[in-house]
Structure formats: structure tokens, C-alpha cells
mmCIF file of C-alpha atoms in Angstrom:
data_model
loop_
_atom_site.group_PDB
_atom_site.id
_atom_site.type_symbol
_atom_site.label_atom_id
_atom_site.label_comp_id
_atom_site.label_asym_id
_atom_site.label_seq_id
_atom_site.Cartn_x
_atom_site.Cartn_y
_atom_site.Cartn_z
ATOM 1 C CA UNK D 1 9.682 -9.781 -24.791
ATOM 2 C CA UNK D 2 12.651 -10.435 -22.529
ATOM 3 C CA UNK D 3 12.552 -8.458 -19.295
ATOM 4 C CA UNK D 4 15.794 -8.271 -17.324
ATOM 5 C CA UNK D 5 15.686 -7.151 -13.700
ATOM 6 C CA UNK D 6 19.043 -6.003 -12.365
ATOM 7 C CA UNK D 7 19.031 -6.572 -8.634
ATOM 8 C CA UNK D 8 16.083 -8.891 -9.113
ATOM 9 C CA UNK D 9 16.887 -10.808 -5.944
ATOM 10 C CA UNK D 10 15.718 -7.850 -3.813
ATOM 11 C CA UNK D 11 12.127 -7.503 -2.654
ATOM 12 C CA UNK D 12 10.884 -5.084 -5.322
ATOM 13 C CA UNK D 13 12.647 -6.774 -8.215
ATOM 14 C CA UNK D 14 11.521 -10.209 -7.072
ATOM 15 C CA UNK D 15 7.903 -9.033 -6.869
ATOM 16 C CA UNK D 16 8.060 -7.664 -10.417
ATOM 17 C CA UNK D 17 9.601 -10.928 -11.620
ATOM 18 C CA UNK D 18 6.645 -12.834 -10.155
ATOM 19 C CA UNK D 19 4.177 -10.598 -11.960
ATOM 20 C CA UNK D 20 5.924 -10.466 -15.343
ATOM 21 C CA UNK D 21 6.896 -14.136 -15.581
ATOM 22 C CA UNK D 22 3.326 -15.035 -16.565
ATOM 23 C CA UNK D 23 3.640 -13.309 -19.936
ATOM 24 C CA UNK D 24 7.324 -12.776 -20.657
ATOM 25 C CA UNK D 25 10.753 -14.322 -20.493
ATOM 26 C CA UNK D 26 12.312 -12.927 -17.316
ATOM 27 C CA UNK D 27 16.008 -12.697 -16.511
ATOM 28 C CA UNK D 28 16.825 -12.058 -12.871
ATOM 29 C CA UNK D 29 20.178 -10.351 -12.476
ATOM 30 C CA UNK D 30 22.454 -10.183 -9.464
ATOM 31 C CA UNK D 31 26.096 -9.513 -8.669
ATOM 32 C CA UNK D 32 26.421 -13.271 -8.207
ATOM 33 C CA UNK D 33 24.893 -15.609 -10.762
ATOM 34 C CA UNK D 34 24.232 -18.269 -8.118
ATOM 35 C CA UNK D 35 22.045 -15.890 -6.117
ATOM 36 C CA UNK D 36 20.116 -14.964 -9.261
ATOM 37 C CA UNK D 37 19.572 -18.630 -10.089
ATOM 38 C CA UNK D 38 18.203 -19.256 -6.591
ATOM 39 C CA UNK D 39 15.731 -16.396 -7.030
ATOM 40 C CA UNK D 40 14.618 -17.615 -10.462
ATOM 41 C CA UNK D 41 14.045 -21.120 -9.078
ATOM 42 C CA UNK D 42 11.961 -19.605 -6.269
ATOM 43 C CA UNK D 43 9.797 -17.688 -8.758
ATOM 44 C CA UNK D 44 9.161 -20.914 -10.684
ATOM 45 C CA UNK D 45 8.315 -22.739 -7.468
ATOM 46 C CA UNK D 46 5.862 -20.083 -6.271
ATOM 47 C CA UNK D 47 4.050 -19.786 -9.597
ATOM 48 C CA UNK D 48 3.946 -23.533 -10.086
ATOM 49 C CA UNK D 49 2.448 -24.038 -6.608
ATOM 50 C CA UNK D 50 -0.397 -21.708 -7.643
ATOM 51 C CA UNK D 51 -0.978 -23.569 -10.885
ATOM 52 C CA UNK D 52 0.273 -20.617 -12.915
ATOM 53 C CA UNK D 53 2.101 -21.264 -16.144
ATOM 54 C CA UNK D 54 5.089 -19.007 -16.596
ATOM 55 C CA UNK D 55 7.434 -18.166 -19.414
ATOM 56 C CA UNK D 56 11.106 -19.011 -19.300
ATOM 57 C CA UNK D 57 12.834 -17.502 -16.265
ATOM 58 C CA UNK D 58 16.556 -17.679 -15.620
ATOM 59 C CA UNK D 59 19.147 -16.138 -13.321
ATOM 60 C CA UNK D 60 22.334 -14.500 -14.609
ATOM 61 C CA UNK D 61 24.877 -12.019 -13.344
ATOM 62 C CA UNK D 62 23.921 -8.389 -13.924
ATOM 63 C CA UNK D 63 26.154 -7.976 -16.974
ATOM 64 C CA UNK D 64 24.714 -10.951 -18.836
ATOM 65 C CA UNK D 65 21.187 -10.058 -17.742
ATOM 66 C CA UNK D 66 21.609 -6.529 -19.137
ATOM 67 C CA UNK D 67 22.884 -7.989 -22.389
ATOM 68 C CA UNK D 68 19.930 -10.375 -22.778
ATOM 69 C CA UNK D 69 17.046 -8.092 -21.804
ATOM 70 C CA UNK D 70 14.937 -6.124 -24.284
ATOM 71 C CA UNK D 71 13.627 -3.992 -21.418
ATOM 72 C CA UNK D 72 15.911 -3.699 -18.395
ATOM 73 C CA UNK D 73 14.538 -2.797 -14.960
ATOM 74 C CA UNK D 74 17.061 -1.319 -12.535
ATOM 75 C CA UNK D 75 16.116 -2.524 -9.056
ATOM 76 C CA UNK D 76 19.328 -1.712 -7.231
ATOM 77 C CA UNK D 77 19.942 0.011 -3.892
ATOM 78 C CA UNK D 78 20.493 3.728 -4.443
ATOM 79 C CA UNK D 79 24.132 3.629 -3.397
ATOM 80 C CA UNK D 80 24.987 0.823 -5.872
ATOM 81 C CA UNK D 81 23.034 2.120 -8.861
ATOM 82 C CA UNK D 82 25.647 4.221 -10.663
ATOM 83 C CA UNK D 83 28.688 2.049 -9.797
ATOM 84 C CA UNK D 84 26.819 -0.921 -11.321
ATOM 85 C CA UNK D 85 25.476 0.884 -14.395
ATOM 86 C CA UNK D 86 28.845 2.426 -15.278
ATOM 87 C CA UNK D 87 30.015 -1.094 -16.086
ATOM 88 C CA UNK D 88 26.968 -1.851 -18.267
ATOM 89 C CA UNK D 89 26.787 1.100 -20.665
ATOM 90 C CA UNK D 90 27.515 -0.978 -23.756
ATOM 91 C CA UNK D 91 25.048 -3.733 -22.803
ATOM 92 C CA UNK D 92 22.311 -1.146 -22.188
ATOM 93 C CA UNK D 93 22.922 0.977 -25.275
ATOM 94 C CA UNK D 94 19.691 1.839 -27.171
ATOM 95 C CA UNK D 95 17.568 -0.172 -24.707
ATOM 96 C CA UNK D 96 14.637 0.867 -22.561
ATOM 97 C CA UNK D 97 15.975 1.119 -19.016
ATOM 98 C CA UNK D 98 13.370 1.402 -16.270
ATOM 99 C CA UNK D 99 14.553 3.208 -13.154
ATOM 100 C CA UNK D 100 12.539 2.200 -10.086
ATOM 101 C CA UNK D 101 15.068 3.532 -7.595
ATOM 102 C CA UNK D 102 14.319 5.889 -4.734
ATOM 103 C CA UNK D 103 17.100 7.866 -2.978
ATOM 104 C CA UNK D 104 16.119 6.739 0.511
ATOM 105 C CA UNK D 105 18.258 8.127 3.299
ATOM 106 C CA UNK D 106 18.976 4.576 4.469
ATOM 107 C CA UNK D 107 21.850 4.805 1.986
ATOM 108 C CA UNK D 108 23.592 7.129 4.457
ATOM 109 C CA UNK D 109 22.391 5.380 7.611
ATOM 110 C CA UNK D 110 19.318 7.554 8.121
ATOM 111 C CA UNK D 111 15.601 6.712 8.191
ATOM 112 C CA UNK D 112 13.581 5.257 5.263
ATOM 113 C CA UNK D 113 11.061 8.078 5.617
ATOM 114 C CA UNK D 114 13.625 10.596 4.354
ATOM 115 C CA UNK D 115 15.430 11.035 1.061
ATOM 116 C CA UNK D 116 18.774 12.354 -0.047
ATOM 117 C CA UNK D 117 18.785 14.660 -3.070
ATOM 118 C CA UNK D 118 20.821 13.603 -6.120
ATOM 119 C CA UNK D 119 22.413 16.629 -7.798
ATOM 120 C CA UNK D 120 20.727 15.627 -11.071
ATOM 121 C CA UNK D 121 17.335 15.986 -9.375
ATOM 122 C CA UNK D 122 16.278 12.337 -9.194
ATOM 123 C CA UNK D 123 17.593 8.797 -9.425
ATOM 124 C CA UNK D 124 16.077 8.494 -12.896
ATOM 125 C CA UNK D 125 17.901 11.602 -14.145
ATOM 126 C CA UNK D 126 21.077 10.307 -12.533
ATOM 127 C CA UNK D 127 20.635 7.041 -14.471
ATOM 128 C CA UNK D 128 19.949 8.908 -17.731
ATOM 129 C CA UNK D 129 23.084 11.010 -17.260
ATOM 130 C CA UNK D 130 25.086 7.812 -16.799
ATOM 131 C CA UNK D 131 23.406 5.971 -19.695
ATOM 132 C CA UNK D 132 23.321 8.667 -22.368
ATOM 133 C CA UNK D 133 22.557 6.148 -25.138
ATOM 134 C CA UNK D 134 19.669 4.443 -23.324
ATOM 135 C CA UNK D 135 15.993 5.374 -23.137
ATOM 136 C CA UNK D 136 15.418 5.818 -19.413
ATOM 137 C CA UNK D 137 11.869 5.595 -18.069
ATOM 138 C CA UNK D 138 10.958 6.168 -14.420
ATOM 139 C CA UNK D 139 8.255 3.870 -12.973
ATOM 140 C CA UNK D 140 7.167 1.355 -10.280
ATOM 141 C CA UNK D 141 8.356 3.433 -7.307
ATOM 142 C CA UNK D 142 5.100 3.543 -5.423
ATOM 143 C CA UNK D 143 3.960 -0.076 -5.435
ATOM 144 C CA UNK D 144 4.791 -2.152 -2.374
ATOM 145 C CA UNK D 145 6.866 -5.310 -2.822
ATOM 146 C CA UNK D 146 4.568 -7.250 -0.478
ATOM 147 C CA UNK D 147 1.605 -6.390 -2.694
ATOM 148 C CA UNK D 148 3.509 -7.470 -5.810
ATOM 149 C CA UNK D 149 4.415 -10.771 -4.175
ATOM 150 C CA UNK D 150 0.786 -11.462 -3.218
ATOM 151 C CA UNK D 151 -0.027 -13.057 -6.561
ATOM 152 C CA UNK D 152 -3.419 -14.285 -5.343
ATOM 153 C CA UNK D 153 -4.714 -10.709 -5.478
ATOM 154 C CA UNK D 154 -4.701 -7.788 -7.927
ATOM 155 C CA UNK D 155 -2.447 -4.798 -7.351
ATOM 156 C CA UNK D 156 -4.752 -1.863 -6.630
ATOM 157 C CA UNK D 157 -2.366 0.869 -7.676
ATOM 158 C CA UNK D 158 -1.645 3.404 -10.405
ATOM 159 C CA UNK D 159 1.887 3.235 -11.765
ATOM 160 C CA UNK D 160 3.174 6.747 -12.431
ATOM 161 C CA UNK D 161 5.552 6.949 -15.392
ATOM 162 C CA UNK D 162 7.987 9.632 -16.548
ATOM 163 C CA UNK D 163 10.402 9.721 -19.458
ATOM 164 C CA UNK D 164 11.615 11.731 -22.429
ATOM 165 C CA UNK D 165 10.928 9.047 -25.052
ATOM 166 C CA UNK D 166 7.222 8.697 -25.859
ATOM 167 C CA UNK D 167 7.419 5.201 -27.342
ATOM 168 C CA UNK D 168 9.476 3.901 -24.415
ATOM 169 C CA UNK D 169 6.900 5.284 -21.953
ATOM 170 C CA UNK D 170 4.101 3.615 -23.914
ATOM 171 C CA UNK D 171 5.841 0.235 -23.762
ATOM 172 C CA UNK D 172 6.423 0.539 -20.003
ATOM 173 C CA UNK D 173 2.791 1.575 -19.461
ATOM 174 C CA UNK D 174 1.611 -1.479 -21.407
ATOM 175 C CA UNK D 175 3.841 -3.712 -19.290
ATOM 176 C CA UNK D 176 2.505 -2.142 -16.103
ATOM 177 C CA UNK D 177 -1.085 -2.755 -17.181
ATOM 178 C CA UNK D 178 -0.406 -6.456 -17.642
ATOM 179 C CA UNK D 179 -0.413 -6.560 -13.837
ATOM 180 C CA UNK D 180 -4.002 -7.080 -12.719
ATOM 181 C CA UNK D 181 -5.487 -3.955 -11.127
ATOM 182 C CA UNK D 182 -2.807 -1.573 -12.383
ATOM 183 C CA UNK D 183 -3.101 1.514 -14.572
ATOM 184 C CA UNK D 184 0.013 2.973 -16.161
ATOM 185 C CA UNK D 185 -0.173 6.781 -16.220
ATOM 186 C CA UNK D 186 2.129 8.981 -18.293
ATOM 187 C CA UNK D 187 3.104 11.874 -16.011
ATOM 188 C CA UNK D 188 5.440 13.724 -18.362
ATOM 189 C CA UNK D 189 9.175 14.189 -18.830
ATOM 190 C CA UNK D 190 11.926 12.588 -16.785
ATOM 191 C CA UNK D 191 12.549 15.761 -14.783
ATOM 192 C CA UNK D 192 9.290 15.124 -12.916
ATOM 193 C CA UNK D 193 10.616 11.829 -11.549
ATOM 194 C CA UNK D 194 11.822 13.516 -8.372
ATOM 195 C CA UNK D 195 8.242 14.044 -7.255
ATOM 196 C CA UNK D 196 7.312 10.422 -7.907
ATOM 197 C CA UNK D 197 10.374 9.136 -6.087
ATOM 198 C CA UNK D 198 9.705 11.292 -3.052
ATOM 199 C CA UNK D 199 6.197 9.880 -2.629
ATOM 200 C CA UNK D 200 7.728 6.565 -1.517
ATOM 201 C CA UNK D 201 8.935 7.743 1.928
ATOM 202 C CA UNK D 202 5.430 9.098 2.568
ATOM 203 C CA UNK D 203 3.901 5.720 1.715
ATOM 204 C CA UNK D 204 6.426 3.980 3.971
ATOM 205 C CA UNK D 205 5.434 6.299 6.825
ATOM 206 C CA UNK D 206 1.728 5.576 6.214
ATOM 207 C CA UNK D 207 2.403 1.834 6.272
ATOM 208 C CA UNK D 208 4.230 2.200 9.601
ATOM 209 C CA UNK D 209 1.755 4.589 11.205
ATOM 210 C CA UNK D 210 -1.409 2.720 10.228
ATOM 211 C CA UNK D 211 0.048 -0.810 9.997
ATOM 212 C CA UNK D 212 -0.945 -1.089 6.361
ATOM 213 C CA UNK D 213 0.024 -3.909 4.023
ATOM 214 C CA UNK D 214 0.951 -1.530 1.240
ATOM 215 C CA UNK D 215 -0.293 2.028 0.822
ATOM 216 C CA UNK D 216 -0.481 3.064 -2.833
ATOM 217 C CA UNK D 217 -1.365 5.920 -5.175
ATOM 218 C CA UNK D 218 -4.510 6.245 -7.286
ATOM 219 C CA UNK D 219 -5.267 9.206 -9.527
ATOM 220 C CA UNK D 220 -8.953 10.147 -9.405
ATOM 221 C CA UNK D 221 -10.935 11.744 -12.211
ATOM 222 C CA UNK D 222 -8.805 10.163 -14.944
ATOM 223 C CA UNK D 223 -10.660 7.819 -17.289
ATOM 224 C CA UNK D 224 -8.519 5.230 -19.047
#
């Protein structure tokens, strides 16, 4: 499977690229191809230094990355998400598009422990409204980039997943569970994404308050 990560040069996207490159072809996307190529070279270097074999990983501009990916992860700053995706509707048609965005108030110059409220209800619903012909799944909001990048250790975290397409959710859950220590948990329809997204500022506050490496969510009492 080819996994494209739009905005894959950012912390969260880069961490996911490190984790998925073991088992899949990964395309890191960026506004500038050169920046994406630098990030893909860095992923290869890190994995190689750990003696980890990785699949093919390349860097492309966001448009070409969207075209090449079977599953496309949107790892863009909140304020750039819709302007970028409006230009990629044709490339993303009929594809699984994974929204990992959180509407942090940093987008309007405020604190990262607050959110702004998209009129659609959540970033994921905003993405689905923009990409009417794509299968949007909401996931990977509540896992810290530093934890993802620490490839020497498992990721002790449940990945909460929402979406309106059952098969698309299943595929994203299976991808999530390829990451050591992770469970992918189907939480229901896309409209519930707002609750998942708004957990992130709480986790950021916990990391700050208690000087944690990466607070995360685990659902107790659920056997999988």
C-alpha cells in the first residue's frame, strides 16, 4: 500500500512516516518538493541507522503525493487545510483521506491548550465537506509526535477512529495497529470527531503541567 502524508515534513506527519515506512511505500508531501525530499532522506537515514529495513520512501509536492497515495493522511496546520485540499479534489477522489488535524487556537495567535470551533463541527467534517467524493476518516490526533519518532520504543496509545465508511475505518484501524503498542478503536461516525480533536489540547496541557514526554489515551475495559 502507498501511504501519502500531506504536510509530512511537520512533526506529526514525519513521525507517522517513520512508523509506516517499515511496511509500506511512503510518499512525504510538502508545498515544496525539495523540502519533502529532505524529509524522506532523513527518514531513510534514521531507519537505516537503527538497522531497520524500510520500503520505498520518496518526497513529492502535495499534489503529486495526493495523486500517488492509496491512503492519504492530511497532516497540515489547521489554517492551511482547506486552502490546500481545495486544489486536490480530483487527486483525492474516491480515496481514503485520513484527517489528523486539530483546530488549535494557535491558528489565530492564541494558546495551544485552546481550540477554535469549525462551523462544520470538526476539522474532519470540514475536510469531508470539502472532499465530497473522498472517504474521510478521523484518526491519530491524540498520539504525540515525539513518541512516534522514538522508534526504539512501542507507542503505548489507543488510536481513536471516526468515519462514515465502515471499510475505510477498518483499513485505517489495521494501519494503526501496525504500530507496535497501538490499538485502533472504532468510535463511530465522523460527527464524533470533534470530541477526539478536543482531547488534544488537554493532553498538551498535561504534558506541560507534568513535564511528560507524551500523554496519551487508553480505553479500559475493551478487549481486542
